[in-house]
PDB file of C-alpha atoms in Angstrom:
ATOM      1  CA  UNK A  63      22.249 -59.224  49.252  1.00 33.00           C
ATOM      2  CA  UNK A  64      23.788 -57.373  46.324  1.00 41.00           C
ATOM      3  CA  UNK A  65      21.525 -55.380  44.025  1.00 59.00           C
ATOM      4  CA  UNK A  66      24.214 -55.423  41.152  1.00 59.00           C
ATOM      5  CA  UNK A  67      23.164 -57.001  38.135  1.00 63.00           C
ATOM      6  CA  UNK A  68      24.976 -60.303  36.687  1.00 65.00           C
ATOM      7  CA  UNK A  69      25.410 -58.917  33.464  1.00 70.00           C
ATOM      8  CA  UNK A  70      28.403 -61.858  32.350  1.00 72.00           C
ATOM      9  CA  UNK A  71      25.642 -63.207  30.114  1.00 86.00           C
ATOM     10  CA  UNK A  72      24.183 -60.015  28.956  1.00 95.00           C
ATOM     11  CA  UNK A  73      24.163 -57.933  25.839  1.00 97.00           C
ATOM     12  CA  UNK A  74      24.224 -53.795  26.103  1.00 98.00           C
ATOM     13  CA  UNK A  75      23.408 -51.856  23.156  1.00 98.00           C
ATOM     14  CA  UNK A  76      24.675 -48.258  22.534  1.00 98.00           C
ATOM     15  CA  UNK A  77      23.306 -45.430  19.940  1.00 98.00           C
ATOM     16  CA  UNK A  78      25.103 -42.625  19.737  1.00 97.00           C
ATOM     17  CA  UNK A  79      28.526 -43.960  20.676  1.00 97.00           C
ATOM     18  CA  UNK A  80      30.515 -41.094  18.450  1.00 96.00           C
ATOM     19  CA  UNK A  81      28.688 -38.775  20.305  1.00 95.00           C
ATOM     20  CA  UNK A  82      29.946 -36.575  23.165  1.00 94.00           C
ATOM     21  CA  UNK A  83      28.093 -38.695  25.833  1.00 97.00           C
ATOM     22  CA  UNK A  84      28.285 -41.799  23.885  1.00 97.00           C
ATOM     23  CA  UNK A  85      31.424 -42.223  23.436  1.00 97.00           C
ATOM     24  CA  UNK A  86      32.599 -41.558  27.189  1.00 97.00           C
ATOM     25  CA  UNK A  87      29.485 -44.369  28.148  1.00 98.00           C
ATOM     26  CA  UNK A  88      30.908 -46.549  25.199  1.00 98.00           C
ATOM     27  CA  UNK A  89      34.428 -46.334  26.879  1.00 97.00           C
ATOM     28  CA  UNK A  90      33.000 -47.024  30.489  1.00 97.00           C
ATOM     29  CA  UNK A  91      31.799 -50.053  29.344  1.00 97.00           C
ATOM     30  CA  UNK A  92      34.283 -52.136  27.826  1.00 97.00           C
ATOM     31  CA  UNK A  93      36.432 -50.716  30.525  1.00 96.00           C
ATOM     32  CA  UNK A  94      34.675 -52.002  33.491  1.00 91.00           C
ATOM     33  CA  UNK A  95      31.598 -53.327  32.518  1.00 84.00           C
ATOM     34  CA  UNK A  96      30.565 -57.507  32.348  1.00 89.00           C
ATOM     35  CA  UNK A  97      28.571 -58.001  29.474  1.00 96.00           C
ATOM     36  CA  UNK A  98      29.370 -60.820  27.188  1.00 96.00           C
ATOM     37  CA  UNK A  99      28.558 -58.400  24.201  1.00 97.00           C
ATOM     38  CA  UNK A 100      28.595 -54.944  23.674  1.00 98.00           C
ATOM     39  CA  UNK A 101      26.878 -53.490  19.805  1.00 98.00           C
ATOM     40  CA  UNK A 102      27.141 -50.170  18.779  1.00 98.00           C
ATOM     41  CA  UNK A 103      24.660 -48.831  16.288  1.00 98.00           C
ATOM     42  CA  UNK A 104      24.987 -45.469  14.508  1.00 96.00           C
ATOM     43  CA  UNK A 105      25.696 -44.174  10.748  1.00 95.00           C
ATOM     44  CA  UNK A 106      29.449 -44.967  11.151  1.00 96.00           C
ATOM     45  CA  UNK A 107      31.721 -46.343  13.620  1.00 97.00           C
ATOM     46  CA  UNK A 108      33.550 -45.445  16.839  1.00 97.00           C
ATOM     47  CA  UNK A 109      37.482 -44.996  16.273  1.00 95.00           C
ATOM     48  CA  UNK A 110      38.856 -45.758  19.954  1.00 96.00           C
ATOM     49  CA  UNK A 111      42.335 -45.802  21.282  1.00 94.00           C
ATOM     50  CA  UNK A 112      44.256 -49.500  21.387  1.00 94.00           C
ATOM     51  CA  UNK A 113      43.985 -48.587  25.619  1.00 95.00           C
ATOM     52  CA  UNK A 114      40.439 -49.583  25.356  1.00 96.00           C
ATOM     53  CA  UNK A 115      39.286 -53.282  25.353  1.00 96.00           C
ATOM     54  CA  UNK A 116      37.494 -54.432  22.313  1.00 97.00           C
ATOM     55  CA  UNK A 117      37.293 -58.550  22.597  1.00 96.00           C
ATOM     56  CA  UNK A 118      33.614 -57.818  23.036  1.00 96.00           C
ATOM     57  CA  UNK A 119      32.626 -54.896  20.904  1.00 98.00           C
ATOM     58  CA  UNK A 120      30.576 -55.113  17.694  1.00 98.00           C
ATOM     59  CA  UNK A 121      29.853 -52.377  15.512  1.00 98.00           C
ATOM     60  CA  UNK A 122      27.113 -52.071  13.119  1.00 98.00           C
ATOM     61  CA  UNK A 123      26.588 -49.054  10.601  1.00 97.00           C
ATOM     62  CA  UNK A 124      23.345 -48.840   9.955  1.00 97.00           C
ATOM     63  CA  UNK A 125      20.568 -46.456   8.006  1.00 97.00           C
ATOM     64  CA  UNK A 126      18.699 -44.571  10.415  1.00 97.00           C
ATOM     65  CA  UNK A 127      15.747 -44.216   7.635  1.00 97.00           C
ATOM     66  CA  UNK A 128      15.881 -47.674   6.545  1.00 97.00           C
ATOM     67  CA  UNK A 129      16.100 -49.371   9.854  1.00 97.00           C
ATOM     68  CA  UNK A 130      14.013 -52.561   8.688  1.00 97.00           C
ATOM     69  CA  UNK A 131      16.936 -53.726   6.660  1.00 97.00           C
ATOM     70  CA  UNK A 132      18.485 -54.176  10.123  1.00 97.00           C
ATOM     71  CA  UNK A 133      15.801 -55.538  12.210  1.00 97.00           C
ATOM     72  CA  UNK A 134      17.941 -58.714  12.846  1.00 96.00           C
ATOM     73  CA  UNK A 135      20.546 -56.661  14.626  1.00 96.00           C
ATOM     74  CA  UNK A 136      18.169 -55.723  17.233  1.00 97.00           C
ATOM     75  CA  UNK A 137      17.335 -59.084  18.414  1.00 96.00           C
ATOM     76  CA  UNK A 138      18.868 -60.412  21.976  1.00 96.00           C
ATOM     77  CA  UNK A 139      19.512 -57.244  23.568  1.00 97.00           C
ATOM     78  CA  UNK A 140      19.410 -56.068  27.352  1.00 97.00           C
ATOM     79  CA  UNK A 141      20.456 -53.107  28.179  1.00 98.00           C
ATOM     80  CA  UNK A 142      19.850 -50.176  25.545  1.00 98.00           C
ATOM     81  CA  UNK A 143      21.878 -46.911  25.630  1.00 98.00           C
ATOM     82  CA  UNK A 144      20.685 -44.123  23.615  1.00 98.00           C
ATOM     83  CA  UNK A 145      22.842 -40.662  23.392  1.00 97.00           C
ATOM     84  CA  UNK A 146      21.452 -39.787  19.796  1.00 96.00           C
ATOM     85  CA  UNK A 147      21.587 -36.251  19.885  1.00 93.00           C
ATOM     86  CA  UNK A 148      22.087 -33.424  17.270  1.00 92.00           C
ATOM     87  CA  UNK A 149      21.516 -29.496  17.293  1.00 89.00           C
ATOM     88  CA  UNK A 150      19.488 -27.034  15.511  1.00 91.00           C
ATOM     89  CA  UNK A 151      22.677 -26.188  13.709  1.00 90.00           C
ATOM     90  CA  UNK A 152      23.886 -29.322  12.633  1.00 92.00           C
ATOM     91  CA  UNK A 153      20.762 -31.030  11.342  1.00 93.00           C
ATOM     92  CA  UNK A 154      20.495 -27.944   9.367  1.00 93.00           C
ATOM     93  CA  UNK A 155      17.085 -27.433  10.058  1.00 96.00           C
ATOM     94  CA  UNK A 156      14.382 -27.558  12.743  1.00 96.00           C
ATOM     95  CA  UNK A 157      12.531 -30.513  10.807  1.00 97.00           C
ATOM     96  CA  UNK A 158      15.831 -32.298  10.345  1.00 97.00           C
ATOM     97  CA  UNK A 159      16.844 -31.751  14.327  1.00 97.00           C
ATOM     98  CA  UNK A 160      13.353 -33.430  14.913  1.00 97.00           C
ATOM     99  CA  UNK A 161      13.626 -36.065  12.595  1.00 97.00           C
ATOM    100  CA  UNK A 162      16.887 -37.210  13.888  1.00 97.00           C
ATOM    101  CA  UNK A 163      16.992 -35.869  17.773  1.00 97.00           C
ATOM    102  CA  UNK A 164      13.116 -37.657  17.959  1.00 98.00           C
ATOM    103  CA  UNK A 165      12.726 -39.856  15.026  1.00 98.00           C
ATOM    104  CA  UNK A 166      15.765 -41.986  15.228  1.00 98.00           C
ATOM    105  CA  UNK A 167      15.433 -42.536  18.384  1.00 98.00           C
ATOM    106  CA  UNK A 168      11.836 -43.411  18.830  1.00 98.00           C
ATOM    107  CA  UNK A 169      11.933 -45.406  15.769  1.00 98.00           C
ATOM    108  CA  UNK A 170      14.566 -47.532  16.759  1.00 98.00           C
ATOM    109  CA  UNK A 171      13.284 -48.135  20.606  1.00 98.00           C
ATOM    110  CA  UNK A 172      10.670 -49.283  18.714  1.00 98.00           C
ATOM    111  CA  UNK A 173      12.398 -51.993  16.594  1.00 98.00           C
ATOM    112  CA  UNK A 174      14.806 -52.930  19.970  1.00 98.00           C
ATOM    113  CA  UNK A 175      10.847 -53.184  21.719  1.00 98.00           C
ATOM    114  CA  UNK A 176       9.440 -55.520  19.107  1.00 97.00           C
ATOM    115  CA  UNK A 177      12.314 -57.593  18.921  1.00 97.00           C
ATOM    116  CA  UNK A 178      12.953 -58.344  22.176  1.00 97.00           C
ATOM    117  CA  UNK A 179       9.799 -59.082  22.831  1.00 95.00           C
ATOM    118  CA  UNK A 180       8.530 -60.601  26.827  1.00 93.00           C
ATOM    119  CA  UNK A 181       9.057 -65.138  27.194  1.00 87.00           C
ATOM    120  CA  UNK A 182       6.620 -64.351  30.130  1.00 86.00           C
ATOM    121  CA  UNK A 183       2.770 -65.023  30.212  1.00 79.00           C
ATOM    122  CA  UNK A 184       2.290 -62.663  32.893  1.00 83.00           C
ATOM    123  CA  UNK A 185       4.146 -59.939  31.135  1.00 85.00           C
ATOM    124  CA  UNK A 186       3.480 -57.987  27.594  1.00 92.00           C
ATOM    125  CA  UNK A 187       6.351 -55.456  28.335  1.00 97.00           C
ATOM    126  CA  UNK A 188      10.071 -56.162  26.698  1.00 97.00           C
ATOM    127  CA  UNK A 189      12.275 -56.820  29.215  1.00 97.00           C
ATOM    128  CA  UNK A 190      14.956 -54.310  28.214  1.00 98.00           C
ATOM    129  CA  UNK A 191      16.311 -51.709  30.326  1.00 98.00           C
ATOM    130  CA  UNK A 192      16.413 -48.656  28.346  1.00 98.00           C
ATOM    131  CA  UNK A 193      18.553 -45.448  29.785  1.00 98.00           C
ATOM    132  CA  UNK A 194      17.859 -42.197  27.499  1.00 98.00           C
ATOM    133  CA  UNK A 195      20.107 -39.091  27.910  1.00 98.00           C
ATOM    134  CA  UNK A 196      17.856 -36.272  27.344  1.00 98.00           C
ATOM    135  CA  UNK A 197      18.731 -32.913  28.813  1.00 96.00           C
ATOM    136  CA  UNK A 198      17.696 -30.253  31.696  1.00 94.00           C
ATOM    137  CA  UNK A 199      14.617 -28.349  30.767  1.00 94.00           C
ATOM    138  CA  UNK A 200      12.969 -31.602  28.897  1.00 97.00           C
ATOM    139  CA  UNK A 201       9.206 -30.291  28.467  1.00 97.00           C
ATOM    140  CA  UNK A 202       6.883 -31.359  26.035  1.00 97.00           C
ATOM    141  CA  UNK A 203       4.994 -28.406  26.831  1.00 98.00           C
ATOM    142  CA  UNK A 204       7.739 -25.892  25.858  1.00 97.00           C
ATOM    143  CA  UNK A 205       7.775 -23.368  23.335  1.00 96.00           C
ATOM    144  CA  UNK A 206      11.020 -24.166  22.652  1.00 96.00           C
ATOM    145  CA  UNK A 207      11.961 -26.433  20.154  1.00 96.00           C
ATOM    146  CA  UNK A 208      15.066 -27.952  21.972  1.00 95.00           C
ATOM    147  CA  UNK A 209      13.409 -28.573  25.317  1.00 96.00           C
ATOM    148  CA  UNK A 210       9.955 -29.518  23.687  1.00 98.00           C
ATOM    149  CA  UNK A 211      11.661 -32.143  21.602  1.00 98.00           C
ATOM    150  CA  UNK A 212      13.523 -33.904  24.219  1.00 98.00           C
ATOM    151  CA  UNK A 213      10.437 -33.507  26.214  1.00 98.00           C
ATOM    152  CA  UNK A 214       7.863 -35.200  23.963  1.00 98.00           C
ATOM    153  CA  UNK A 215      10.803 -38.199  23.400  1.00 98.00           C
ATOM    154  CA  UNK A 216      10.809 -38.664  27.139  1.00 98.00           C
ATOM    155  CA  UNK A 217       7.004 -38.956  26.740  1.00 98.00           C
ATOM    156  CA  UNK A 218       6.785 -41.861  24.064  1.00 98.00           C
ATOM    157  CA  UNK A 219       9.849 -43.699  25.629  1.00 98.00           C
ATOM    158  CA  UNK A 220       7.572 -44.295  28.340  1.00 98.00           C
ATOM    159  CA  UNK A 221       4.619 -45.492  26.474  1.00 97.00           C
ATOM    160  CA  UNK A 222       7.183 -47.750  24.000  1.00 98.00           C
ATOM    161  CA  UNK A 223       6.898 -50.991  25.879  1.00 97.00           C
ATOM    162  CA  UNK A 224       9.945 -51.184  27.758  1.00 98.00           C
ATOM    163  CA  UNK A 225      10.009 -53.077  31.672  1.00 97.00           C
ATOM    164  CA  UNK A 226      12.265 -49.830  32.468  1.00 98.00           C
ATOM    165  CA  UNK A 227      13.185 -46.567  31.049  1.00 98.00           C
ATOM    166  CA  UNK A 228      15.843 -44.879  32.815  1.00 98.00           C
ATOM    167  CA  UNK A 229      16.009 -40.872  31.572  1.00 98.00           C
ATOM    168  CA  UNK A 230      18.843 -38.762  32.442  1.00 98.00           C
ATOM    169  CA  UNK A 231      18.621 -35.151  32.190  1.00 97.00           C
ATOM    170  CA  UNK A 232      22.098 -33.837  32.526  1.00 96.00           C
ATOM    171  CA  UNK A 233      23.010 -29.771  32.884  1.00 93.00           C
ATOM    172  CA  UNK A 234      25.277 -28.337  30.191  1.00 89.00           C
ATOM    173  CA  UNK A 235      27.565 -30.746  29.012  1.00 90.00           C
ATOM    174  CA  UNK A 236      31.445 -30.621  30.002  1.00 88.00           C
ATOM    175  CA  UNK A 237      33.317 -31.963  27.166  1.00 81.00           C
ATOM    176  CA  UNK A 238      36.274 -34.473  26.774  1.00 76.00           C
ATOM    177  CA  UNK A 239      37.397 -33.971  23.475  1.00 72.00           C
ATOM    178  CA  UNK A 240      36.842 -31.332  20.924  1.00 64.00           C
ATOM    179  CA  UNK A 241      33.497 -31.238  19.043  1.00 59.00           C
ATOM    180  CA  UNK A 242      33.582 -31.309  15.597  1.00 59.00           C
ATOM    181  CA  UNK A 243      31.226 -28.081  14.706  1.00 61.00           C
ATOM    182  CA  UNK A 244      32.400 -25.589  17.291  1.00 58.00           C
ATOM    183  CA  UNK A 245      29.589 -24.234  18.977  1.00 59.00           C
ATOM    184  CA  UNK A 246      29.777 -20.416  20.098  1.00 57.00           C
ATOM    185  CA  UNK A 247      27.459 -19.855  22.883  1.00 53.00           C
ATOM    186  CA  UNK A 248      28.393 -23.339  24.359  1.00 52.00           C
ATOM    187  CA  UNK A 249      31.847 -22.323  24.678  1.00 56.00           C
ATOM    188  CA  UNK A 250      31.602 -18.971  26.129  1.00 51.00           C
ATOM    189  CA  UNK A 251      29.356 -20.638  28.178  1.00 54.00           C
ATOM    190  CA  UNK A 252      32.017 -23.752  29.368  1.00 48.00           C
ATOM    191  CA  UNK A 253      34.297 -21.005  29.700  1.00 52.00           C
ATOM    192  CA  UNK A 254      32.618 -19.522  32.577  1.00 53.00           C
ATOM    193  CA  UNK A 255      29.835 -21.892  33.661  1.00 56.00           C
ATOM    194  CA  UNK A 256      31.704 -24.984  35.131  1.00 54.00           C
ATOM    195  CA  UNK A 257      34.190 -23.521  37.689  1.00 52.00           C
ATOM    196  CA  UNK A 258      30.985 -21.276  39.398  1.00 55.00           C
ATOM    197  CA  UNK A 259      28.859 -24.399  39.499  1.00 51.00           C
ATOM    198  CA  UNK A 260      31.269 -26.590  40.747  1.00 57.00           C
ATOM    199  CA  UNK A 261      32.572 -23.913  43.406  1.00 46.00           C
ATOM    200  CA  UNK A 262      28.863 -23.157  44.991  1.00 53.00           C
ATOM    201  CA  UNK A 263      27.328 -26.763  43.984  1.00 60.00           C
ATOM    202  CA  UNK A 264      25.053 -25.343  41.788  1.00 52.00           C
ATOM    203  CA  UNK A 265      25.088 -28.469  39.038  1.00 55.00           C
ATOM    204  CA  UNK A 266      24.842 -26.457  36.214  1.00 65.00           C
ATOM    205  CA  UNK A 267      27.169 -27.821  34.391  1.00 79.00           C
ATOM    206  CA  UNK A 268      28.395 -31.682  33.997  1.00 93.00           C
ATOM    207  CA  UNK A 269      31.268 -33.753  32.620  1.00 93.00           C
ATOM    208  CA  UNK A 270      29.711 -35.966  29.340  1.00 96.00           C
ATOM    209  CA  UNK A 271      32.072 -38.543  31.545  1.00 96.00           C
ATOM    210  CA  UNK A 272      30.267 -38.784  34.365  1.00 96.00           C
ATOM    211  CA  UNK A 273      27.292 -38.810  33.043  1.00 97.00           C
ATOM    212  CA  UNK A 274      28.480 -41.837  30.430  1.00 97.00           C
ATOM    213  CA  UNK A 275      29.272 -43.153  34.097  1.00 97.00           C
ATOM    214  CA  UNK A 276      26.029 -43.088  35.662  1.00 98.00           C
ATOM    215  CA  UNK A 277      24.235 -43.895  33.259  1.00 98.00           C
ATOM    216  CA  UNK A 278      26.400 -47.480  33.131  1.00 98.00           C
ATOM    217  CA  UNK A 279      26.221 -47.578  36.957  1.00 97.00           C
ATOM    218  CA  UNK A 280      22.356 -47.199  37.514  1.00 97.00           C
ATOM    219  CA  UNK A 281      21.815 -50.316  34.283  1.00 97.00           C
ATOM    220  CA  UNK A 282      24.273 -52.420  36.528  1.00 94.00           C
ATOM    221  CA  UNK A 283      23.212 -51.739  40.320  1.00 95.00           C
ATOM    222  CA  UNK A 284      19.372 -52.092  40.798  1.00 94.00           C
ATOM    223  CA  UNK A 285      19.779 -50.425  43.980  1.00 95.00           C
ATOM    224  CA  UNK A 286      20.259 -46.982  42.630  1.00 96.00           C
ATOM    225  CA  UNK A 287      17.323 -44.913  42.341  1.00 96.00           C
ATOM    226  CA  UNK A 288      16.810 -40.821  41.774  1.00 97.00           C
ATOM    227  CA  UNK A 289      17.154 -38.660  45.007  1.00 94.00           C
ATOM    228  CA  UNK A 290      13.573 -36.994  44.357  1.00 92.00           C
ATOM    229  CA  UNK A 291      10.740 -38.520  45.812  1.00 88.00           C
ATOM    230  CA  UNK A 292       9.148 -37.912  42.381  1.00 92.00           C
ATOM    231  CA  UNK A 293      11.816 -39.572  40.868  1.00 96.00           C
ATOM    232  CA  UNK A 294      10.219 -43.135  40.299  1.00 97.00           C
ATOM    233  CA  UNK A 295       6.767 -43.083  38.484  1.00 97.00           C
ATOM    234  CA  UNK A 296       4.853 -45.784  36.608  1.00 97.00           C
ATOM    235  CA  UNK A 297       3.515 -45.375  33.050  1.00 96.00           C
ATOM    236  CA  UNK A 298      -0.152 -46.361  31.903  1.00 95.00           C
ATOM    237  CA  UNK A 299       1.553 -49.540  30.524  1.00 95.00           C
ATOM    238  CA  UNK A 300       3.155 -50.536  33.869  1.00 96.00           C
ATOM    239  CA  UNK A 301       6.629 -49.439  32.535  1.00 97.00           C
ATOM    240  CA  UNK A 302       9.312 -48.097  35.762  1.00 97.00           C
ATOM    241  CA  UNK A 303      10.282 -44.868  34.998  1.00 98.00           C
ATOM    242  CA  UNK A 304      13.356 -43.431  36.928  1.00 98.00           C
ATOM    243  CA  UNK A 305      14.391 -39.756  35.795  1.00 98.00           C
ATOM    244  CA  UNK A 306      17.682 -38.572  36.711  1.00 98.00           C
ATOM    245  CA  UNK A 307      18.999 -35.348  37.312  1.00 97.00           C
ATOM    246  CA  UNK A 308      22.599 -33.826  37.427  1.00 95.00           C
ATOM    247  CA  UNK A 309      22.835 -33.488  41.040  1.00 94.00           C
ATOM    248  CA  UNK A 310      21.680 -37.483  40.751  1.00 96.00           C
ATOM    249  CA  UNK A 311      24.163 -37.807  38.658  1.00 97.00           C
ATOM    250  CA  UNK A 312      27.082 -36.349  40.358  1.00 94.00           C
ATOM    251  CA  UNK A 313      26.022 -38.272  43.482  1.00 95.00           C
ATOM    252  CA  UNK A 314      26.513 -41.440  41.486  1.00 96.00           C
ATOM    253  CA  UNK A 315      29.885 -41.266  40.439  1.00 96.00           C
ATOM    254  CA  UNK A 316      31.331 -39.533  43.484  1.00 90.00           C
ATOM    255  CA  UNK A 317      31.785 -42.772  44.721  1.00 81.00           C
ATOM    256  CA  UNK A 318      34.569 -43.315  42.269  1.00 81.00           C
ATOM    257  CA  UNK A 319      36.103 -40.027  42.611  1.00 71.00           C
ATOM    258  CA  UNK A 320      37.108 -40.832  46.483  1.00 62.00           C
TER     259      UNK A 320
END
C-alpha cells in the first residue's frame, strides 16, 4: 500500500515564497506536485520564469499586520508551508526581527487554524498539515536572539491546533540565487563551509533546494518520518510533531539525486 498522499483535490499554501527557501519549495511544487491549487501569501508576489507551471498558482498580497482583512483567503487549505524568515539586519531591529520572524508567522497559523477548522466530532484539531522551516540551533532557552526566536516559534506551532506540524531545522543555507542584502559573514562562511561538509558528511551546510524539496516530499509521502528516535513527539493537544534535521533532509532528496 502506498503512503503517498492523493493530493489531486488538495490545496497547499506557501508563506514566504520570495524567500530563499520559499521560492525553491514554491518551484518544487508546481513542478511536480498534484494539488488542484497552490496560494501564495506574502507582502508582494513571486516573479517566476515562463519554465515554471502556473495553471494552478494564486497569489495573494496581503498585510501581515492587518491579517483580518484577509481571513477569507485562509479558508480551504491543506497543506501550509511557512519559510517567513528575516534577519537581525534586515528587520532593522531586534523587535522588528521578532515581530516579523515570530509574529507573522504565529499570527497567521493562527488564522489558517481557525479557519480550517476539524468536520469531525471526535476531533478539535484542524486538519492541516503544517511544515515550518526553522533553523539548526532552534532553542527557546537560548540567549541568543536568533536561535531563541525560532525556538519559542517551534514551541507555539505545536500548541496552535494543527493535526501535524512538520519542523525542519536546516544547517546554513546554500543559496540558488543572489540575496538581495548581501550578508558578510554568510558568505565568507558559503565560501568555505559547503565543500568541507559535503567532503566529510558533516551536514553543515544545505542547499535552500533541497530543503524546498523535502519539505514538499515529507507533506506528500506519509511514510517519511525523522531518522531520530526522538524525532516524532506528541504535544499536550494531541498534535504529531515530526522535527527534521539536515542530515534528514539530505536523506530525503538523495533519492532524486541517483
Amino acid at each position: 500500500m502506498s503512503n503517498s498522499t492523493d493530493n489531486s483535490m488538495k490545496t497547499a499554501l506557501v508563506f514566504g515564497a520570495t524567500g530563499a527557501v520559499g521560492k525553491q519549495l514554491l518551484m518544487d511544487v508546481l513542478k511536480t506536485g498534484t494539488y488542484s491549487k497552490v496560494i501564495t501569501m506574502g507582502r508582494r508576489e513571486v516573479k517566476l520564469d515562463d519554465s515554471i507551471p502556473q495553471d494552478k498558482l494564486v497569489q495573494k498580497v496581503i498585510d501581515f499586520d492587518n491579517l483580518e482583512a484577509s481571513r477569507d483567503d485562509f479558508r480551504g487549505v491543506n497543506d501550509v508551508y511557512c519559510c517567513l524568515a528575516t534577519t537581525r539586519k534586515e528587520a532593522g531591529s531586534a523587535d522588528n526581527f521578532v515581530k516579523i520572524d515570530q509574529g507573522y508567522v504565529l499570527s497567521s497559523a493562527k488564522l489558517v487554524a481557525e479557519e480550517n477548522k476539524s468536520k469531525t466530532s471526535d476531533s478539535t484539531l484542524s486538519p492541516i498539515h503544517y511544515l515550518y522551516c526553522s533553523a539548526t540551533g532552534a532553542n527557546k532557552n537560548s540567549m541568543f536572539l536568533y536561535p531563541k526566536t525560532k525556538g519559542e516559534t517551534e514551541e507555539a506551532l505545536k500548541q496552535t491546533g494543527f493535526e501535524k506540524v512538520s519542523i525542519f531545522r536546516p544547517a546554513l543555507l546554500e543559496t540558488v540565487e543572489p540575496r538581495p542584502n548581501n550578508r558578510i559573514v554568510e558568505s565568507i562562511a558559503l565560501a568555505v563551509i559547503p565543500s568541507i561538509s559535503h567532503f566529510f558528511n558533516l551536514h553543515q551546510s544545505v542547499s535552500v533546494k533541497d530543503v524546498g524539496r523535502a519539505m514538499h516530499k515529507v507533506a506528500e509521502d506519509n511514510s517519511i518520518k525523522p531518522s531520530s528516535p526522538n524525532g516524532v513527539s506528541t504535544s499536550t493537544l494531541g498534535t504529531t510533531i515530526q522535527l527534521f534535521f539536515t542530515a534528514d533532509i539530505e536523506t530525503i532528496v538523495s533519492s532524486d539525486k541517483k
